[in-house]
Coordinates of C-alpha atoms in Angstrom, one line a residue:
M1 CA 0.0 0.0 0.0
R2 CA 2.8 2.4 0.8
R3 CA 4.5 1.6 -2.5
L4 CA 1.3 2.5 -4.3
R5 CA 1.1 5.8 -2.5
Q6 CA 4.7 6.5 -3.4
V7 CA 4.1 5.8 -7.1
T8 CA 0.9 7.9 -7.2
K9 CA 2.6 10.8 -5.5
I10 CA 5.6 10.7 -7.9
V11 CA 3.4 10.7 -10.9
R12 CA 1.2 13.5 -9.5
E13 CA 4.1 15.8 -8.6
Q14 CA 6.8 14.9 -11.2
G15 CA 4.9 13.2 -14.0
P16 CA 5.0 9.7 -15.5
K17 CA 8.3 10.3 -17.3
R18 CA 10.0 11.0 -14.0
L19 CA 8.6 7.7 -12.6
G20 CA 10.0 5.9 -15.6
A21 CA 13.4 7.4 -15.0
R22 CA 13.4 6.4 -11.4
L23 CA 12.4 2.8 -12.2
L24 CA 15.2 2.7 -14.8
A25 CA 17.7 4.1 -12.4
A26 CA 16.7 1.5 -9.7
A27 CA 17.0 -1.3 -12.2
T28 CA 20.5 -0.2 -13.3
R29 CA 21.6 -0.1 -9.7
R30 CA 20.3 -3.6 -9.1
L31 CA 22.3 -4.8 -12.1
G32 CA 25.4 -3.1 -10.8
V33 CA 25.3 -0.4 -13.5
E34 CA 26.0 3.2 -12.5
G35 CA 22.8 5.1 -12.1
E36 CA 22.1 8.1 -9.9
D37 CA 18.7 9.5 -8.9
L38 CA 18.4 13.3 -8.7
P39 CA 18.1 14.5 -5.1
V40 CA 16.2 17.6 -6.0
R41 CA 13.1 18.2 -8.1
M42 CA 14.1 19.9 -11.4
E43 CA 10.9 21.9 -11.3
D44 CA 12.0 23.5 -8.0
V45 CA 15.3 24.4 -9.6
R46 CA 13.7 25.8 -12.7
R47 CA 11.4 28.0 -10.6
A48 CA 14.2 29.5 -8.6
D49 CA 15.8 32.7 -10.0
V50 CA 18.6 32.9 -7.5
D51 CA 19.4 36.5 -8.6
E52 CA 15.9 37.7 -7.7
R53 CA 15.8 39.5 -4.4
K54 CA 12.3 39.0 -3.0
P55 CA 11.0 41.5 -0.4
V56 CA 11.3 40.2 3.2
R57 CA 7.9 40.0 4.8
I58 CA 7.8 39.1 8.5
P59 CA 4.5 38.7 10.3
P60 CA 4.1 40.9 13.5
I61 CA 5.9 39.3 16.5
P62 CA 3.3 38.8 19.3
P63 CA 3.8 40.2 22.8
G64 CA 6.3 38.1 24.6
G65 CA 8.3 37.5 21.5
R66 CA 7.1 34.0 20.7
L67 CA 8.2 33.0 17.2
T68 CA 6.9 30.6 14.7
I69 CA 9.7 28.9 12.7
N70 CA 9.3 26.6 9.7
W71 CA 12.1 24.1 9.1
V72 CA 12.3 22.6 5.6
T73 CA 14.1 19.3 5.8
T74 CA 14.7 16.0 4.2
P75 CA 12.9 13.2 6.1
P76 CA 14.8 12.9 9.4
S77 CA 16.2 9.5 10.3
K78 CA 17.6 8.0 13.4
G79 CA 21.4 8.1 13.5
S80 CA 21.7 11.1 11.1
G81 CA 24.1 13.6 12.6
G82 CA 22.8 16.5 10.6
H83 CA 19.2 15.9 11.6
T84 CA 20.3 15.3 15.2
T85 CA 22.0 18.8 15.3
M86 CA 18.9 20.4 13.7
F87 CA 16.6 18.8 16.4
R88 CA 19.0 20.0 19.2
L89 CA 18.4 23.5 18.0
I90 CA 14.7 23.0 17.7
R91 CA 14.5 21.5 21.1
H92 CA 16.1 24.6 22.6
L93 CA 13.8 26.9 20.8
E94 CA 10.7 24.9 21.9
S95 CA 12.0 24.9 25.5
V96 CA 11.8 28.7 25.5
G97 CA 8.3 28.9 24.0
H98 CA 8.8 29.2 20.3
T99 CA 6.7 27.1 17.8
C100 CA 8.6 25.0 15.3
K101 CA 7.0 23.2 12.4
L102 CA 8.7 20.6 10.1
Y103 CA 8.1 20.7 6.3
L104 CA 9.4 17.6 4.7
Y105 CA 11.0 17.7 1.3
D106 CA 10.9 14.1 0.0
T107 CA 11.5 13.1 -3.7
F108 CA 10.7 9.4 -3.2
G109 CA 6.9 9.7 -3.0
N110 CA 6.6 9.1 0.7
S111 CA 3.7 10.7 2.5
V112 CA 3.8 12.5 5.8
A113 CA 1.6 9.7 7.2
D114 CA 4.2 7.2 6.2
L115 CA 7.2 9.2 7.6
E116 CA 5.8 10.8 10.7
P117 CA 5.8 7.7 13.0
G118 CA 9.5 7.1 12.4
I119 CA 10.3 10.8 13.0
R120 CA 8.4 10.8 16.3
A121 CA 10.1 7.6 17.4
A122 CA 13.6 8.9 16.6
F123 CA 13.0 12.4 18.1
P124 CA 10.3 11.9 20.7
F125 CA 10.8 15.3 22.4
F126 CA 9.7 17.2 19.2
Q127 CA 6.4 19.0 19.9
G128 CA 5.7 20.6 16.6
S129 CA 3.5 19.6 13.6
I130 CA 4.8 17.8 10.5
H131 CA 3.8 18.7 7.0
D132 CA 4.6 18.1 3.3
V133 CA 6.4 21.2 1.9
T134 CA 4.8 20.6 -1.6
D135 CA 1.4 21.4 0.0
G136 CA 2.8 24.9 0.8
M137 CA 4.0 26.5 4.0
A138 CA 2.0 28.6 6.4
D139 CA 3.4 32.1 7.2
A140 CA 6.1 32.1 9.9
H141 CA 8.6 34.6 11.3
A142 CA 11.6 32.5 10.1
V143 CA 11.9 29.8 7.5
F144 CA 15.0 27.6 7.6
A145 CA 16.5 25.6 4.8
T146 CA 18.6 22.8 6.2
A147 CA 20.3 21.3 3.2
W148 CA 21.0 22.5 -0.3
I149 CA 18.1 20.6 -1.8
T150 CA 15.7 22.1 0.7
A151 CA 16.9 25.6 -0.1
Y152 CA 15.0 25.5 -3.4
P153 CA 11.5 25.0 -1.9
A154 CA 12.3 27.4 1.0
F155 CA 13.3 30.0 -1.6
N156 CA 10.3 29.4 -3.9
D157 CA 7.5 29.2 -1.4
P158 CA 5.4 32.4 -1.1
C159 CA 4.9 32.2 2.6
Q160 CA 6.0 35.1 4.8
G161 CA 9.1 34.7 6.9
K162 CA 12.8 35.7 6.7
R163 CA 14.9 33.0 5.1
F164 CA 17.7 31.4 7.0
Y165 CA 20.0 28.5 6.1
L166 CA 21.3 26.0 8.5
V167 CA 24.6 25.0 6.9
Q168 CA 26.4 22.0 8.4
D169 CA 28.7 21.2 5.6
Y170 CA 29.9 22.7 2.3
E171 CA 27.6 20.5 0.3
P172 CA 28.9 21.2 -3.2
W173 CA 31.9 19.2 -2.2
F174 CA 29.7 16.1 -2.0
Y175 CA 29.8 16.0 -5.8
P176 CA 32.3 16.1 -8.7
Q177 CA 32.6 19.5 -10.4
G178 CA 29.5 19.5 -12.5
G179 CA 25.7 20.1 -12.5
L180 CA 24.9 19.0 -9.0
Y181 CA 27.9 20.8 -7.6
T182 CA 26.7 24.0 -9.2
L183 CA 23.1 23.6 -8.2
A184 CA 24.3 23.1 -4.6
E185 CA 26.6 26.1 -4.8
N186 CA 23.9 28.4 -6.2
T187 CA 21.9 28.0 -3.0
Y188 CA 24.4 30.2 -1.1
R189 CA 23.4 33.0 -3.5
M190 CA 19.7 33.0 -2.6
G191 CA 19.8 35.9 -0.1
M192 CA 19.3 33.8 3.0
H193 CA 21.1 34.3 6.3
G194 CA 23.4 31.5 7.2
F195 CA 23.7 29.7 10.6
T196 CA 26.7 27.4 10.2
A197 CA 28.3 24.5 12.1
G198 CA 31.6 26.1 13.0
R199 CA 33.4 29.2 11.9
F200 CA 35.0 27.7 8.8
L201 CA 31.7 27.5 6.9
A202 CA 30.6 31.0 7.9
D203 CA 33.8 32.4 6.5
K204 CA 33.6 30.3 3.3
V205 CA 30.0 31.2 2.3
L206 CA 30.6 34.9 3.0
D207 CA 34.0 35.1 1.3
E208 CA 33.1 33.0 -1.8
H209 CA 29.4 33.7 -2.2
G210 CA 28.6 36.9 -0.2
M211 CA 26.2 35.1 2.1
P212 CA 26.1 36.7 5.6
A213 CA 26.3 34.1 8.3
D214 CA 26.7 33.5 12.0
H215 CA 28.1 30.3 13.4
F216 CA 27.8 28.0 16.4
D217 CA 30.4 25.9 18.0
F218 CA 30.0 22.1 18.2
G219 CA 28.7 20.9 21.5
C220 CA 29.2 17.6 23.2
D221 CA 26.4 15.6 24.7
A222 CA 27.9 15.0 28.2
D223 CA 24.8 13.0 29.2
R224 CA 25.8 10.4 26.7
Y225 CA 29.5 10.6 26.3
S226 CA 31.8 10.5 29.3
L227 CA 35.0 8.9 30.7
R228 CA 34.2 5.6 32.5
G229 CA 37.7 4.3 33.3
E230 CA 37.2 0.9 31.6
Q231 CA 40.0 -1.3 30.3
R232 CA 41.0 -0.3 26.8
D233 CA 41.7 -2.9 24.2
G234 CA 42.1 -1.3 20.8
I235 CA 41.0 1.5 18.5
V236 CA 37.7 2.5 16.8
F237 CA 36.8 3.7 13.3
Y238 CA 33.7 5.6 12.2
A239 CA 32.9 3.9 8.9
R240 CA 30.5 5.3 6.3
R241 CA 30.9 3.7 2.9
K242 CA 27.9 5.5 1.5
A243 CA 29.3 8.9 2.5
P244 CA 32.3 9.5 0.2
R245 CA 33.4 12.5 2.4
R246 CA 34.1 10.1 5.2
A247 CA 36.9 8.4 3.1
F248 CA 36.1 4.8 4.0
E249 CA 38.7 3.4 1.6
L250 CA 41.5 5.5 3.0
G251 CA 40.5 4.6 6.6
L252 CA 40.4 0.9 5.8
L253 CA 43.9 0.9 4.4
A254 CA 45.2 2.7 7.4
L255 CA 43.5 0.1 9.7
E256 CA 45.1 -2.8 7.8
L257 CA 48.5 -1.2 8.3
F258 CA 47.8 -0.6 12.0
A259 CA 46.6 -4.2 12.4
E260 CA 49.9 -5.5 11.0
R261 CA 51.8 -3.4 13.6
H262 CA 49.5 -4.2 16.5
P263 CA 48.2 -7.7 16.1
D264 CA 47.2 -7.8 19.8
L265 CA 44.7 -4.9 19.6
K266 CA 41.1 -5.0 18.5
I267 CA 39.8 -2.7 15.8
H268 CA 36.2 -1.6 16.5
V269 CA 34.2 -0.4 13.5
Y270 CA 30.7 1.3 13.7
G271 CA 28.5 3.4 11.6
E272 CA 27.3 0.7 9.2
K273 CA 27.9 -3.0 8.8
I274 CA 30.9 -3.6 6.6
G275 CA 31.4 -7.4 6.9
Q276 CA 34.2 -9.6 8.1
L277 CA 37.6 -8.0 7.6
G278 CA 39.8 -10.1 9.9
P279 CA 40.1 -11.6 13.4
Q280 CA 41.0 -8.3 14.9
F281 CA 38.0 -6.4 13.6
V282 CA 34.8 -6.1 15.6
D283 CA 31.9 -4.9 13.3
H284 CA 29.3 -3.1 15.5
G285 CA 27.2 -1.6 12.7
L286 CA 24.8 1.1 13.7
V287 CA 24.8 1.6 17.5
T288 CA 23.0 3.7 20.0
P289 CA 24.7 6.6 21.8
D290 CA 25.0 4.6 25.0
E291 CA 26.6 1.6 23.1
L292 CA 28.9 4.0 21.3
N293 CA 30.1 5.6 24.6
A294 CA 31.0 2.1 25.8
I295 CA 33.0 1.4 22.6
Y296 CA 34.8 4.7 22.9
N297 CA 35.8 3.9 26.5
R298 CA 37.3 0.6 25.3
C299 CA 39.6 2.4 22.8
F300 CA 42.8 4.3 23.0
A301 CA 42.3 6.1 19.7
G302 CA 39.6 6.7 17.2
L303 CA 40.0 7.3 13.4
S304 CA 37.6 10.0 12.2
L305 CA 38.0 11.1 8.7
S306 CA 36.2 14.0 7.0
M307 CA 37.1 15.5 3.6
T308 CA 34.6 18.3 4.2
N309 CA 33.4 19.9 7.4
V310 CA 34.3 18.0 10.5
S311 CA 31.7 15.5 12.0
L312 CA 30.3 15.3 15.5
V313 CA 32.5 12.3 16.2
P314 CA 35.8 13.8 17.5
H315 CA 34.2 15.7 20.4
E316 CA 32.3 12.6 21.4
M317 CA 35.5 10.6 21.4
L318 CA 37.3 13.2 23.5
A319 CA 34.6 13.2 26.1
A320 CA 35.2 9.4 26.6
G321 CA 39.0 9.8 26.7
C322 CA 39.5 8.4 23.3
I323 CA 42.0 10.3 21.2
P324 CA 40.7 11.3 17.8
V325 CA 43.0 10.8 14.8
V326 CA 41.8 13.2 12.1
N327 CA 43.0 14.0 8.6
D328 CA 44.9 17.2 8.6
A329 CA 42.9 19.9 6.9
H330 CA 42.3 23.6 7.6
F331 CA 38.5 23.2 8.2
N332 CA 39.1 20.4 10.7
R333 CA 41.7 22.4 12.7
V334 CA 39.5 25.6 12.7
V335 CA 36.3 23.8 13.9
L336 CA 37.8 21.4 16.4
D337 CA 40.4 23.8 17.9
N338 CA 41.5 21.2 20.5
D339 CA 45.1 20.4 21.5
H340 CA 44.2 16.7 22.2
V341 CA 43.2 15.9 18.6
R342 CA 46.0 14.2 16.6
Y343 CA 46.2 15.4 13.0
A344 CA 47.9 13.3 10.2
A345 CA 48.3 13.6 6.5
P346 CA 45.6 11.8 4.6
T347 CA 47.7 8.8 3.6
P348 CA 47.3 5.3 4.9
H349 CA 50.8 5.2 6.4
S350 CA 50.5 8.6 8.1
L351 CA 47.2 7.8 9.7
A352 CA 48.3 4.3 10.8
R353 CA 51.5 5.9 12.3
A354 CA 49.4 8.4 14.3
L355 CA 47.2 5.7 15.7
S356 CA 50.3 3.7 16.7
E357 CA 51.7 6.8 18.5
V358 CA 48.6 7.1 20.6
V359 CA 48.3 3.5 21.6
T360 CA 52.0 3.4 22.6
S361 CA 52.0 6.7 24.5
P362 CA 53.1 6.5 28.1
D363 CA 50.6 7.1 31.0
F364 CA 47.5 6.9 28.7
D365 CA 45.2 7.3 31.7
A366 CA 46.4 10.9 32.2
T367 CA 46.1 11.6 28.5
A368 CA 42.5 10.3 28.6
R369 CA 41.6 12.4 31.6
A370 CA 43.0 15.5 30.0
A371 CA 41.2 14.8 26.7
A372 CA 37.8 14.4 28.5
S373 CA 38.3 17.5 30.6
S374 CA 39.0 19.5 27.4
V375 CA 35.4 19.2 26.3
E376 CA 33.7 19.7 29.6
G377 CA 31.1 22.4 29.4
R378 CA 30.7 22.2 25.6
S379 CA 27.0 21.6 25.8
W380 CA 24.6 22.1 22.9
D381 CA 22.8 24.8 24.9
A382 CA 25.3 27.3 23.7
A383 CA 24.3 26.6 20.1
G384 CA 20.7 27.1 20.9
L385 CA 21.4 30.4 22.8
E386 CA 23.4 31.6 19.8
L387 CA 20.5 30.9 17.5
E388 CA 18.1 32.7 19.8
K389 CA 20.4 35.7 19.6
V390 CA 20.7 35.6 15.8
L391 CA 16.9 35.3 15.4
G392 CA 16.3 38.2 17.8
R393 CA 18.7 40.4 15.9
E394 CA 17.7 39.5 12.4
L395 CA 13.9 39.6 13.0
A396 CA 14.0 42.9 14.9
P397 CA 11.7 45.6 13.3

């Protein structure tokens, strides 16, 4: 029944030709042939004249300053770091009395009725309503795009509300130089106000695209990640084969070199199931935050690679006294800004060498305690407070 609703919705919104293209792409993928589905509706792109500067219309703010905020998002899923950060911000805004509404941008024909139970289960604290953005948005004081593909419907919709853009990565880098790269890059020219994960992104979108932006610093969920003083038996790797920016292949080569040097240590892998790699590897797959904290506390070091903006992982590792080994890059150093992170050139041998240096370092217990203390007080409340401040300033009459 759900499949029938998906097919009907795709035909209604995108036409029978688009359905045919989707079926062909799915078939080629099953046959192992390269085939990529477009993540954005071409009609949304066609409608968006990014050089047009629409007048900003903001409804009157009621006494007491209670705001209504629309969030245009891809369907949130459990375990998604980007959605988790978005909901942390929403949770703070709701806690101080603002109303937040989700508007889902889904190109796979799913209905809100199909998606809402999973969203509520993954983020049970969320109090707001959930809608389909293709049905149109109600007026709001602020409208947030949350990924490049959602910037197009946020830009096109006629509802009132100042446009903001939650930027958690430089998304053009997710693609080769080409059409999708350019379509993603164009969204930074839509006249929105950015709110970025870390200072690097705020500087980049302003310097390269003229997009004004504020930033928030990464927090750390101290309720989930903490030093427990357990016996450590190896290292850990955040593995995401389906996210090229996480450099899975590079990480795997580094782990193989490390395993040859340290046959007595375990190599814990999490993020997604990757299969049997050898007797030293423990494949945890997708884990809960509590399970992840236990894994971090068993490990001396963690390999966390990001070829774009840094992930949430290094701060989580630090909180558990696990030393992150990160590929050396300007954006990683700017955002992390922590003396306990180990940086290494993005080569298998350099990364393996850095991991070895951590596991053989003397008095590791003292190192772990210092690492954990370095992120004390880095709660996500600060990000929510910063967003409050930005909204107050940008929406002031």
